Coordinates of C-alpha atoms and ligand atoms in Angstrom, one line a residue:
X14 CA -12.4 40.5 24.1
X15 CA -15.9 42.0 22.9
X16 CA -17.2 41.1 19.2
X17 CA -13.9 40.7 17.7
X18 CA -12.7 38.1 20.3
X19 CA -15.8 36.6 19.6
X20 CA -15.2 36.5 15.8
X21 CA -12.1 35.3 16.5
X22 CA -12.9 32.0 18.5
X23 CA -15.8 31.6 15.8
X24 CA -13.3 31.7 13.2
X25 CA -11.1 29.3 15.0
X26 CA -14.3 26.8 15.3
X27 CA -15.1 27.3 11.5
X28 CA -11.7 26.3 10.4
X29 CA -11.1 23.4 12.9
X30 CA -14.3 22.4 11.4
X31 CA -13.3 22.7 8.1
X32 CA -10.3 20.8 9.3
X33 CA -12.1 17.9 10.1
X34 CA -14.9 17.5 7.7
X35 CA -11.9 17.6 4.9
X36 CA -10.5 15.0 6.6
X37 CA -13.4 12.8 7.2
X38 CA -13.5 9.9 5.6
X39 CA -9.8 9.5 4.1
X40 CA -8.4 6.2 4.1
X41 CA -5.1 4.6 3.5
X42 CA -3.8 1.2 2.7
X43 CA -1.5 -0.6 5.0
X44 CA 0.6 -3.4 3.6
X45 CA 3.1 -5.4 5.3
X46 CA 5.7 -6.9 2.8
X47 CA 8.5 -5.3 4.5
X48 CA 11.7 -7.0 5.9
X49 CA 11.7 -5.2 9.0
X50 CA 8.2 -3.6 10.1
X51 CA 7.2 -0.6 12.4
X52 CA 5.6 -2.2 15.5
X53 CA 1.7 -2.2 15.0
X54 CA 0.8 -0.1 17.9
X55 CA 3.4 2.8 16.2
X56 CA 1.6 2.2 12.7
X57 CA -1.7 2.8 14.4
X58 CA -0.6 6.1 16.4
X59 CA 0.7 7.5 12.9
X60 CA -2.6 6.8 11.4
X61 CA -4.0 8.5 14.2
X62 CA -2.0 11.2 14.6
X63 CA -2.2 12.2 10.8
X64 CA -6.0 12.2 11.2
X65 CA -6.7 9.0 9.2
X66 CA -9.9 7.5 9.2
X67 CA -9.9 4.4 7.8
X68 CA -7.3 1.6 7.0
X69 CA -7.5 -1.4 4.2
X70 CA -5.1 -4.1 5.1
X71 CA -4.3 -7.2 3.0
X72 CA -4.7 -9.7 5.4
X73 CA -6.2 -10.2 9.1
X74 CA -3.0 -10.7 10.8
X75 CA -4.0 -10.5 14.6
X76 CA -1.0 -8.5 15.6
X77 CA -2.4 -5.5 13.4
X78 CA -6.0 -6.4 14.4
X79 CA -5.1 -6.3 18.0
X80 CA -3.3 -3.0 17.6
X81 CA -6.4 -1.1 15.8
X82 CA -8.5 -2.4 18.9
X83 CA -10.1 0.8 20.4
X84 CA -8.6 2.8 18.1
X85 CA -11.9 3.8 16.5
X86 CA -10.3 3.5 12.8
X87 CA -12.7 2.0 10.5
X88 CA -11.1 -1.3 8.9
X89 CA -11.2 -3.0 5.7
X90 CA -9.7 -6.7 6.5
X91 CA -8.8 -9.0 3.6
X92 CA -8.1 -12.4 2.6
X93 CA -5.3 -12.9 0.2
X94 CA -5.7 -14.6 -3.1
X95 CA -4.1 -18.2 -1.7
X96 CA -6.7 -18.2 0.7
X97 CA -9.7 -17.7 -1.7
X98 CA -9.7 -21.7 -2.7
X99 CA -9.9 -22.5 1.1
X100 CA -13.1 -20.1 1.2
X101 CA -15.1 -22.1 -1.4
X102 CA -15.3 -24.2 1.1
X103 CA -18.3 -22.6 3.7
X104 CA -17.3 -24.2 6.9
X105 CA -13.6 -22.6 6.3
X106 CA -15.3 -19.2 5.5
X107 CA -17.7 -19.3 8.7
X108 CA -14.5 -19.8 10.6
X109 CA -12.5 -17.2 9.1
X110 CA -15.3 -15.1 9.6
X111 CA -15.3 -15.7 13.7
X112 CA -11.3 -15.6 13.9
X113 CA -10.8 -12.2 11.6
X114 CA -14.4 -10.2 12.2
X115 CA -16.7 -11.2 14.8
X116 CA -14.1 -12.0 17.4
X117 CA -13.1 -8.6 17.2
X118 CA -16.5 -7.0 17.4
X119 CA -16.5 -6.3 21.0
X120 CA -17.0 -2.8 22.5
X121 CA -13.6 -1.1 22.3
X122 CA -12.7 -4.1 19.5
X123 CA -11.8 -3.4 15.9
X124 CA -14.4 -1.2 13.3
X125 CA -14.7 -3.7 10.9
X126 CA -16.8 -2.1 7.9
X127 CA -15.6 -4.9 4.8
X128 CA -13.9 -7.5 4.1
X129 CA -11.9 -7.5 1.2
X130 CA -12.0 -11.0 -0.8
X131 CA -8.7 -11.0 -2.6
X132 CA -6.6 -8.9 -4.4
X133 CA -6.8 -8.0 -8.2
X134 CA -7.5 -11.5 -8.4
X135 CA -8.4 -10.9 -12.0
X136 CA -5.3 -9.5 -13.0
X137 CA -4.6 -10.7 -16.5
X138 CA -1.0 -11.4 -15.6
X139 CA -2.5 -14.0 -13.1
X140 CA -3.4 -16.0 -16.2
X141 CA -6.8 -17.1 -14.8
X142 CA -5.5 -18.6 -11.4
X143 CA -8.5 -17.1 -9.4
X144 CA -11.2 -17.2 -11.6
X145 CA -13.2 -20.1 -10.5
X146 CA -12.6 -19.6 -6.6
X147 CA -13.3 -15.5 -6.2
X148 CA -17.3 -15.5 -6.4
X149 CA -17.8 -18.7 -4.6
X150 CA -15.4 -16.9 -1.8
X151 CA -17.0 -13.6 -1.8
X152 CA -20.4 -15.9 -1.7
X153 CA -19.2 -17.3 1.1
X154 CA -17.6 -15.0 3.2
X155 CA -21.1 -12.3 3.0
X156 CA -22.9 -15.2 3.6
X157 CA -21.1 -16.1 6.6
X158 CA -21.2 -12.6 7.9
X159 CA -24.7 -12.3 7.2
X160 CA -25.7 -15.6 9.1
X161 CA -22.9 -14.0 12.0
X162 CA -25.8 -11.4 12.4
X163 CA -23.0 -8.9 11.3
X164 CA -23.8 -8.6 7.4
X165 CA -26.0 -5.4 7.5
X166 CA -22.8 -3.6 8.9
X167 CA -20.2 -5.5 7.4
X168 CA -19.8 -5.9 3.5
X169 CA -17.5 -8.5 1.4
X170 CA -16.3 -7.0 -1.4
X171 CA -13.3 -7.6 -4.0
X172 CA -11.0 -5.0 -4.7
X173 CA -10.4 -5.2 -8.5
X174 CA -7.7 -3.6 -10.8
X175 CA -9.0 -1.1 -13.5
X176 CA -7.8 -3.9 -16.1
X177 CA -11.4 -5.8 -15.5
X178 CA -12.8 -3.0 -17.8
X179 CA -10.5 -0.2 -19.1
X180 CA -8.4 -1.6 -21.8
X181 CA -11.2 -2.0 -24.2
X182 CA -12.8 1.2 -23.8
X183 CA -12.2 4.0 -26.0
X184 CA -14.3 6.7 -24.1
X185 CA -15.5 6.3 -20.5
X186 CA -19.0 6.3 -21.9
X187 CA -18.3 2.9 -23.8
X188 CA -16.7 1.4 -20.8
X189 CA -17.4 -2.6 -20.3
X190 CA -16.1 -5.5 -18.6
X191 CA -13.5 -7.2 -20.0
X192 CA -14.5 -9.7 -22.5
X193 CA -13.1 -12.6 -21.1
X194 CA -14.3 -12.3 -17.5
X195 CA -18.0 -10.2 -18.7
X196 CA -20.4 -13.1 -17.3
X197 CA -18.0 -13.3 -13.6
X198 CA -18.0 -9.7 -13.5
X199 CA -22.1 -9.5 -14.1
X200 CA -22.5 -12.5 -11.3
X201 CA -20.1 -10.4 -8.9
X202 CA -22.1 -7.1 -9.8
X203 CA -25.3 -8.9 -9.2
X204 CA -24.2 -10.4 -5.8
X205 CA -22.9 -7.3 -4.1
X206 CA -26.1 -5.2 -5.5
X207 CA -28.0 -8.2 -3.6
X208 CA -26.3 -7.5 -0.3
X209 CA -25.8 -3.7 -0.9
X210 CA -22.0 -4.1 -0.9
X211 CA -19.9 -1.5 -2.9
X212 CA -17.7 -2.5 -6.1
X213 CA -14.0 -1.6 -5.1
X214 CA -11.6 -0.6 -7.7
X215 CA -7.8 0.6 -7.9
X216 CA -7.2 3.4 -10.4
X217 CA -3.9 4.2 -11.0
X218 CA -2.8 7.2 -13.3
X219 CA 1.3 6.3 -12.9
X220 CA 0.9 2.7 -14.7
X221 CA -1.4 4.3 -17.3
X222 CA 1.8 6.5 -17.9
X223 CA 4.3 3.9 -17.1
X224 CA 2.7 1.5 -19.6
X225 CA 2.1 4.0 -22.3
X226 CA 5.2 6.1 -23.2
X227 CA 2.9 8.4 -25.4
X228 CA 0.5 8.6 -22.6
X229 CA 0.0 13.0 -21.9
X230 CA 1.9 13.5 -18.6
X231 CA -0.2 16.2 -17.6
X232 CA -3.2 14.0 -18.0
X233 CA -2.0 11.7 -15.1
X234 CA -2.8 14.7 -12.6
X235 CA -5.4 16.7 -11.5
X236 CA -4.2 20.3 -12.4
X237 CA -2.7 19.3 -15.7
X238 CA -3.1 21.4 -19.2
X239 CA -3.7 18.1 -21.4
X240 CA -5.9 18.6 -24.1
X241 CA -8.9 17.1 -22.5
X242 CA -10.5 13.6 -23.9
X243 CA -13.9 14.6 -25.5
X244 CA -17.0 12.3 -24.7
X245 CA -19.8 13.4 -25.9
X246 CA -20.7 16.7 -23.9
X247 CA -18.5 15.7 -21.3
X248 CA -14.7 17.1 -21.6
X249 CA -12.1 14.9 -19.3
X250 CA -8.9 16.7 -17.7
X251 CA -7.5 13.9 -16.0
X252 CA -7.0 10.1 -16.7
X253 CA -8.8 9.4 -12.8
X254 CA -12.0 10.8 -13.9
X255 CA -11.9 9.2 -17.4
X256 CA -11.1 5.7 -15.6
X257 CA -13.5 6.2 -12.9
X258 CA -16.4 6.9 -15.0
X259 CA -15.4 4.2 -17.5
X260 CA -16.4 1.8 -14.6
X261 CA -19.4 3.7 -13.9
X262 CA -20.5 3.0 -17.8
X263 CA -19.6 -0.6 -17.3
X264 CA -21.6 -1.1 -14.1
X265 CA -24.6 0.7 -16.0
X266 CA -24.3 -1.8 -18.9
X267 CA -25.0 -4.4 -16.6
X268 CA -27.7 -2.4 -15.0
X269 CA -26.4 -1.2 -11.8
X270 CA -25.7 2.4 -12.8
X271 CA -25.9 3.4 -8.9
X272 CA -23.5 1.2 -7.2
X273 CA -21.3 2.3 -4.9
X274 CA -17.9 2.7 -5.8
X275 CA -15.3 2.3 -3.6
X276 CA -11.6 3.3 -4.5
X277 CA -9.8 0.9 -2.9
X278 CA -6.3 1.9 -4.0
X279 CA -4.7 5.6 -5.5
X280 CA -1.5 6.6 -5.2
X281 CA 2.1 7.3 -7.1
X282 CA 5.4 6.0 -6.3
X283 CA 8.5 7.7 -5.5
X284 CA 11.5 5.8 -6.4
X285 CA 11.9 3.0 -8.9
X286 CA 11.2 4.7 -12.4
X287 CA 11.6 8.1 -14.1
X288 CA 8.3 9.3 -13.4
X289 CA 8.5 7.7 -9.8
X290 CA 9.4 10.7 -7.9
X291 CA 8.8 12.7 -4.6
X292 CA 7.8 15.6 -6.3
X293 CA 5.4 14.2 -8.9
X294 CA 3.6 12.1 -5.9
X295 CA 3.3 15.4 -3.9
X296 CA 1.4 17.2 -7.2
X297 CA -0.7 13.9 -7.2
X298 CA -1.9 13.8 -4.0
X299 CA -1.9 17.9 -3.9
X300 CA -4.7 17.4 -6.7
X301 CA -6.2 14.1 -5.5
X302 CA -6.9 15.6 -1.8
X303 CA -7.9 19.0 -2.8
X304 CA -10.8 17.1 -4.5
X305 CA -11.7 15.0 -2.1
X306 CA -11.9 18.1 0.5
X307 CA -14.0 19.8 -2.3
X308 CA -16.0 16.7 -2.6
X309 CA -15.5 17.2 -6.5
X310 CA -16.8 13.8 -8.0
X311 CA -16.2 13.0 -11.4
X312 CA -18.3 13.9 -14.5
X313 CA -20.9 10.9 -14.2
X314 CA -20.7 10.7 -10.1
X315 CA -20.7 14.6 -9.8
X316 CA -21.5 13.9 -5.5
X317 CA -17.8 13.2 -4.9
X318 CA -19.0 13.8 -0.8
X319 CA -20.0 9.9 -1.4
X320 CA -16.6 8.6 -2.7
X321 CA -14.6 6.6 -0.2
X322 CA -11.1 6.4 -1.0
X323 CA -7.8 4.4 0.3
X324 CA -4.6 5.9 -0.6
X325 CA -1.7 3.6 -1.7
X326 CA 0.0 3.2 0.6
X327 CA 1.1 4.0 3.8
X328 CA 4.7 2.8 4.3
X329 CA 7.4 1.7 1.7
X330 CA 7.6 -2.2 1.6
X331 CA 11.2 -3.7 0.6
X332 CA 9.9 -7.2 0.2
X333 CA 7.0 -6.8 -2.4
X334 CA 7.6 -8.4 -6.0
X335 CA 9.2 -6.5 -8.6
X336 CA 7.3 -7.9 -11.3
X337 CA 5.4 -5.0 -11.9
X338 CA 8.3 -3.0 -11.8
X339 CA 11.1 -1.5 -9.7
X340 CA 8.5 1.3 -8.3
X341 CA 6.9 -1.4 -6.8
X342 CA 8.7 -1.5 -3.0
X343 CA 8.5 2.8 -3.2
X344 CA 4.8 3.3 -2.9
X345 CA 4.6 4.7 0.6
X346 CA 3.7 8.4 1.5
X347 CA 6.5 7.1 4.4
X348 CA 9.8 5.6 3.8
X349 CA 10.3 2.1 5.6
X350 CA 11.3 4.2 8.7
X351 CA 7.7 5.8 8.9
X352 CA 9.3 9.4 8.0
X353 CA 7.5 11.5 5.6
X354 CA 8.5 11.6 2.1
X355 CA 7.4 14.9 0.8
X356 CA 4.8 17.7 2.3
X357 CA 0.8 16.6 1.8
X358 CA -1.8 18.4 3.6
X359 CA -4.8 15.8 3.9
X360 CA -6.8 18.7 4.6
X361 CA -6.9 19.3 1.0
X362 CA -6.0 22.8 1.7
X363 CA -2.7 22.5 0.0
X364 CA -0.7 23.2 2.8
X365 CA 3.2 22.7 2.5
X366 CA 3.8 21.0 6.1
X367 CA 4.9 17.2 6.2
X368 CA 2.9 14.3 7.8
X369 CA 3.4 13.5 11.5
X370 CA 6.0 10.9 11.5
X371 CA 6.2 7.7 13.2
X372 CA 7.1 8.0 16.9
X373 CA 9.4 6.4 19.3
X374 CA 10.9 4.2 16.0
X375 CA 14.3 2.6 17.4
X376 CA 16.7 2.0 14.6
X377 CA 19.9 -0.7 14.5
X378 CA 23.1 1.1 15.6
X379 CA 24.7 3.6 12.4
X380 CA 26.7 1.0 10.8
X381 CA 26.7 0.1 7.0
X382 CA 28.5 -2.3 5.1
X383 CA 30.5 -0.8 2.0
X384 CA 32.6 -2.2 -0.7
X385 CA 36.6 -3.1 0.9
X386 CA 39.2 -0.8 -1.4
X387 CA 42.0 -3.1 -0.2
X388 CA 40.7 -5.7 -1.8
X389 CA 42.5 -6.7 -5.0
X390 CA 40.6 -9.5 -6.2
X391 CA 37.6 -8.4 -7.9
X392 CA 36.5 -11.3 -10.0
X393 CA 33.3 -12.2 -7.6
X394 CA 32.4 -8.9 -7.4
X395 CA 29.2 -8.6 -9.8
X396 CA 28.5 -11.9 -8.7
X397 CA 28.5 -10.9 -5.1
X398 CA 26.1 -7.6 -5.8
X399 CA 23.6 -9.8 -7.7
X400 CA 23.7 -12.3 -4.7
X401 CA 23.0 -9.2 -2.5
X402 CA 20.5 -7.7 -4.2
X403 CA 18.5 -11.1 -5.0
X404 CA 18.2 -10.9 -1.1
X405 CA 17.6 -7.3 -0.3
X406 CA 15.8 -4.4 -2.3
X407 CA 18.5 -2.5 -4.7
X408 CA 15.8 -0.8 -6.6
X409 CA 17.2 2.6 -5.7
X410 CA 20.1 1.7 -8.0
X411 CA 18.3 1.4 -11.4
X412 CA 17.4 4.1 -14.1
X413 CA 15.8 6.4 -12.9
X414 CA 16.1 6.2 -8.8
X415 CA 17.9 8.2 -6.4
X416 CA 21.3 5.8 -6.5
X417 CA 21.3 5.5 -10.2
X418 CA 25.3 6.4 -11.7
X419 CA 26.9 5.2 -9.0
X420 CA 30.2 3.3 -10.4
X421 CA 30.8 -0.2 -9.9
X422 CA 31.6 0.0 -6.5
X423 CA 29.4 2.6 -5.3
X424 CA 26.7 -0.1 -6.7
X425 CA 28.8 -2.9 -4.3
X426 CA 28.5 -0.7 -1.5
X427 CA 24.6 0.3 -1.9
X428 CA 24.2 -3.9 -2.3
X429 CA 26.1 -4.9 0.0
X430 CA 24.7 -2.2 2.8
X431 CA 21.2 -3.7 1.8
X432 CA 21.7 -7.2 2.7
X433 CA 23.7 -6.2 6.0
X434 CA 20.6 -4.1 7.0
X435 CA 18.1 -7.0 6.0
X436 CA 20.5 -9.2 7.9
X437 CA 20.2 -6.9 11.3
X438 CA 23.8 -6.0 10.6
X439 CA 25.2 -9.5 11.4
X440 CA 28.7 -9.3 11.3
X441 CA 28.6 -12.1 8.6
X442 CA 26.6 -11.0 6.7
X443 CA 29.1 -8.1 5.7
X444 CA 32.1 -9.9 4.1
X445 CA 31.5 -11.3 0.3
X446 CA 34.8 -13.1 0.7
X447 CA 36.7 -9.9 1.5
X448 CA 35.0 -7.4 -0.7
X449 CA 33.1 -5.8 2.0
X450 CA 33.9 -4.3 5.2
X451 CA 31.8 -2.7 8.1
X452 CA 32.3 1.0 8.7
X453 CA 30.5 3.9 10.9
X454 CA 30.8 6.3 8.5
X455 CA 27.7 7.3 6.6
X456 CA 27.9 6.3 3.3
X457 CA 25.4 8.2 2.1
X458 CA 26.0 10.3 -1.1
X459 CA 24.5 13.2 -2.8
X460 CA 21.0 12.2 -3.3
X461 CA 21.3 8.3 -2.5
X462 CA 20.5 7.4 1.2
X463 CA 22.5 4.5 2.2
X464 CA 20.1 2.7 4.9
X465 CA 20.2 2.2 8.2
X466 CA 17.4 -0.4 9.4
X467 CA 15.1 -0.3 12.1
X468 CA 14.8 -2.5 14.9
X469 CA 11.8 -3.9 13.6
X470 CA 9.0 -5.9 15.9
X471 CA 9.8 -8.7 13.6
X472 CA 13.3 -8.6 14.9
X473 CA 12.6 -8.4 18.3
X474 CA 10.1 -11.7 17.5
X475 CA 12.8 -13.6 16.3
X476 CA 15.1 -12.5 19.2
X477 CA 12.5 -13.3 21.3
X478 CA 12.0 -16.7 19.7
X479 CA 15.8 -18.0 19.6
X480 CA 15.8 -17.3 23.7
X481 CA 12.6 -19.8 23.6
X482 CA 14.9 -21.9 21.3
X483 CA 17.8 -21.5 23.7
X484 CA 15.9 -22.4 26.6
X485 CA 14.3 -25.2 25.0
X486 CA 17.7 -26.3 23.8
X487 CA 19.0 -25.9 27.7
X488 CA 15.7 -28.3 28.9
X489 CA 16.5 -31.0 26.3
X490 CA 20.2 -31.0 27.3
X491 CA 19.0 -31.0 31.2
X492 CA 16.4 -33.7 30.1
X493 CA 19.4 -36.0 28.7
X494 CA 21.5 -35.1 31.6
X495 CA 18.7 -36.6 33.7
X496 CA 18.1 -39.7 31.3
X497 CA 22.0 -40.5 31.0
Ligands
NAG22 C1 1.7 -16.5 -16.6 O1 2.0 -17.1 -17.9 C2 3.3 -16.4 -18.2 C3 3.5 -17.1 -19.6 O2 3.3 -18.0 -20.2 C4 4.1 -17.1 -16.9 O3 5.4 -16.3 -17.6 C5 3.8 -16.6 -15.7 O4 4.4 -16.7 -14.7 C6 2.3 -17.1 -15.3 N1 1.8 -16.6 -14.5 C7 0.9 -16.9 -13.3 C8 0.9 -16.1 -12.1 O5 0.8 -18.4 -13.1
NAG23 C1 -11.8 -23.2 -13.6 O1 -13.1 -24.0 -14.3 C2 -12.8 -24.9 -15.5 C3 -13.9 -25.0 -16.0 O2 -14.6 -25.9 -15.0 C4 -11.3 -25.3 -15.8 O3 -11.6 -25.7 -17.0 C5 -10.2 -24.6 -15.4 O4 -9.2 -25.2 -15.7 C6 -10.2 -24.1 -14.1 N1 -9.4 -23.0 -14.0 C7 -8.5 -23.1 -12.7 C8 -7.3 -21.9 -13.0 O5 -8.8 -23.9 -11.7
NAG24 C1 25.0 -0.1 -11.1 O1 23.7 -0.9 -10.9 C2 22.8 -0.6 -11.6 C3 21.6 -1.1 -11.7 O2 21.8 -2.7 -11.5 C4 23.2 -0.7 -13.4 O3 22.5 -0.3 -14.2 C5 24.6 -0.1 -13.7 O4 25.1 0.0 -14.9 C6 25.4 -0.4 -12.5 N1 27.0 0.4 -12.8 C7 28.3 0.1 -12.9 C8 28.8 1.0 -13.0 O5 27.9 -1.1 -13.0
NAG25 C1 23.4 9.2 6.4 O1 23.4 10.8 5.9 C2 22.1 10.9 5.1 C3 22.5 11.9 4.2 O2 23.0 13.1 4.6 C4 20.8 11.2 6.2 O3 20.1 11.7 5.4 C5 20.9 10.0 7.3 O4 20.0 10.9 7.8 C6 22.2 9.8 7.8 N1 22.0 8.8 8.5 C7 22.5 8.5 9.7 C8 22.0 7.2 10.6 O5 23.4 9.3 10.2
NAG26 C1 17.3 11.0 2.2 O1 17.1 11.1 3.5 C2 16.7 12.0 3.8 C3 16.3 12.5 5.3 O2 17.3 12.0 5.9 C4 15.4 12.9 2.9 O3 15.4 14.3 3.2 C5 15.6 12.3 1.4 O4 14.5 12.8 0.7 C6 16.3 11.1 1.1 N1 16.4 11.2 0.0 C7 15.6 9.6 -0.9 C8 16.0 9.7 -2.2 O5 15.1 8.9 -0.1

């Protein structure tokens, strides 16, 4: 062995050390608006296998929280917007904190670090629905955490979309909170500061590109050659930095230039728009992760090591609203079944390997529902496709997506199959007045994957509850027999 061997060992530990440091603190959003969900334990294993150390949730589902217990993963648990009003009542807030936070704080329980109060509640598209209820909910939740004696370790924060400040800014240094909510934002920032809680913002370079056709493409990435945006002495080379520093300026303008900022969501979708592609997602994340590993900050917050970032998101969600766009169901770095979509090196070293997939995933049988070529009456075809797509996800058929360009029969097959899979391949869901038929031949074509759904926990739960229903039906019959 000698010196050479020792050096090899030393190099090995040095590399391993680098890897761990680079992956340290990286978070990811775990949304669950999917018709078929991987079992929470499977997801938690996947998080651990890939070295994620933090996870941000959108609710406080007991099944999710229980699966996270003992995992060592830091958790941002959440209150959905539709519960904000309820949290305006202090007793309700105290109950929520007990049920969703303190109950999990046993040894080997859940490492709760934050409570997300609402999710982008001030989006302009919500027409002010949550303007009155968000701050009181934030106050009640933090006060309840404080009263429970955990407020020094667990902070309430409100994940906000960059539209609370971004639209009005010409340059990052001119960043101010949106005029219609300026007072409210000031009060929220004051409350966060008083409790040493961070500001949480979601930043989406993809949406900058999507919403503005003249947006310089390369400026959305971190390795681009777009003409920089000049702001005084600073040259911004990417929209993430410009966006983030606009917030730093807005915070400075209300007297809190040093408030910690968490990036609650950042990511790139892979389907549903001409710019939503795996190759672009790979490029975006590649640049982002390289920066995180190198602890590169923004011009106004150069110490990137302080920045806490949650990727958006973990798994595709086929039941999300597509009001924002068809891409909304395709933000996952993993597909619906926990398979990685593209090469991604979380250590930020630019490696070309794929993430570790979900283990032990169970699929429904290899069966598809397709257009039945023997059908003669096609008068209901359009209507049937519309119906199928209303209750399943057909966003891959749209312009710029992987199944765009199929003919009408191809569209019908795709739609029928998505419906069939959502219905757990129930035979009666593949009929459509004779237009559809079940096949065991893989119907995928070219770039267009015809899905076979997973046998999800939700399905298993339904099966279990129908057994319960069946049993109670039996007991009702026995009871009737007995009475008669
Ligand atoms: C907001 O207002 C617009 C236009 O009046 C309406 O179409 C939309 O449904 C409203 N959204 C919500 C969340 O109330
Ligand atoms: C919020 O409060 C204001 C003032 O009390 C009221 O005019 C407005 O209708 C409220 N908004 C909602 C969505 O409840
Ligand atoms: C297939 O469906 C897509 C998405 O709805 C649509 O844009 C396209 O025109 C359809 N193709 C045919 C041939 O009907
Ligand atoms: C069907 O074919 C596609 C494309 O070749 C493939 O990716 C997929 O794994 C196949 N599905 C099954 C269930 O065999
Ligand atoms: C289709 O599935 C295969 C793996 O089975 C995957 O490699 C490919 O990226 C998928 N294509 C799309 C557009 O999802």
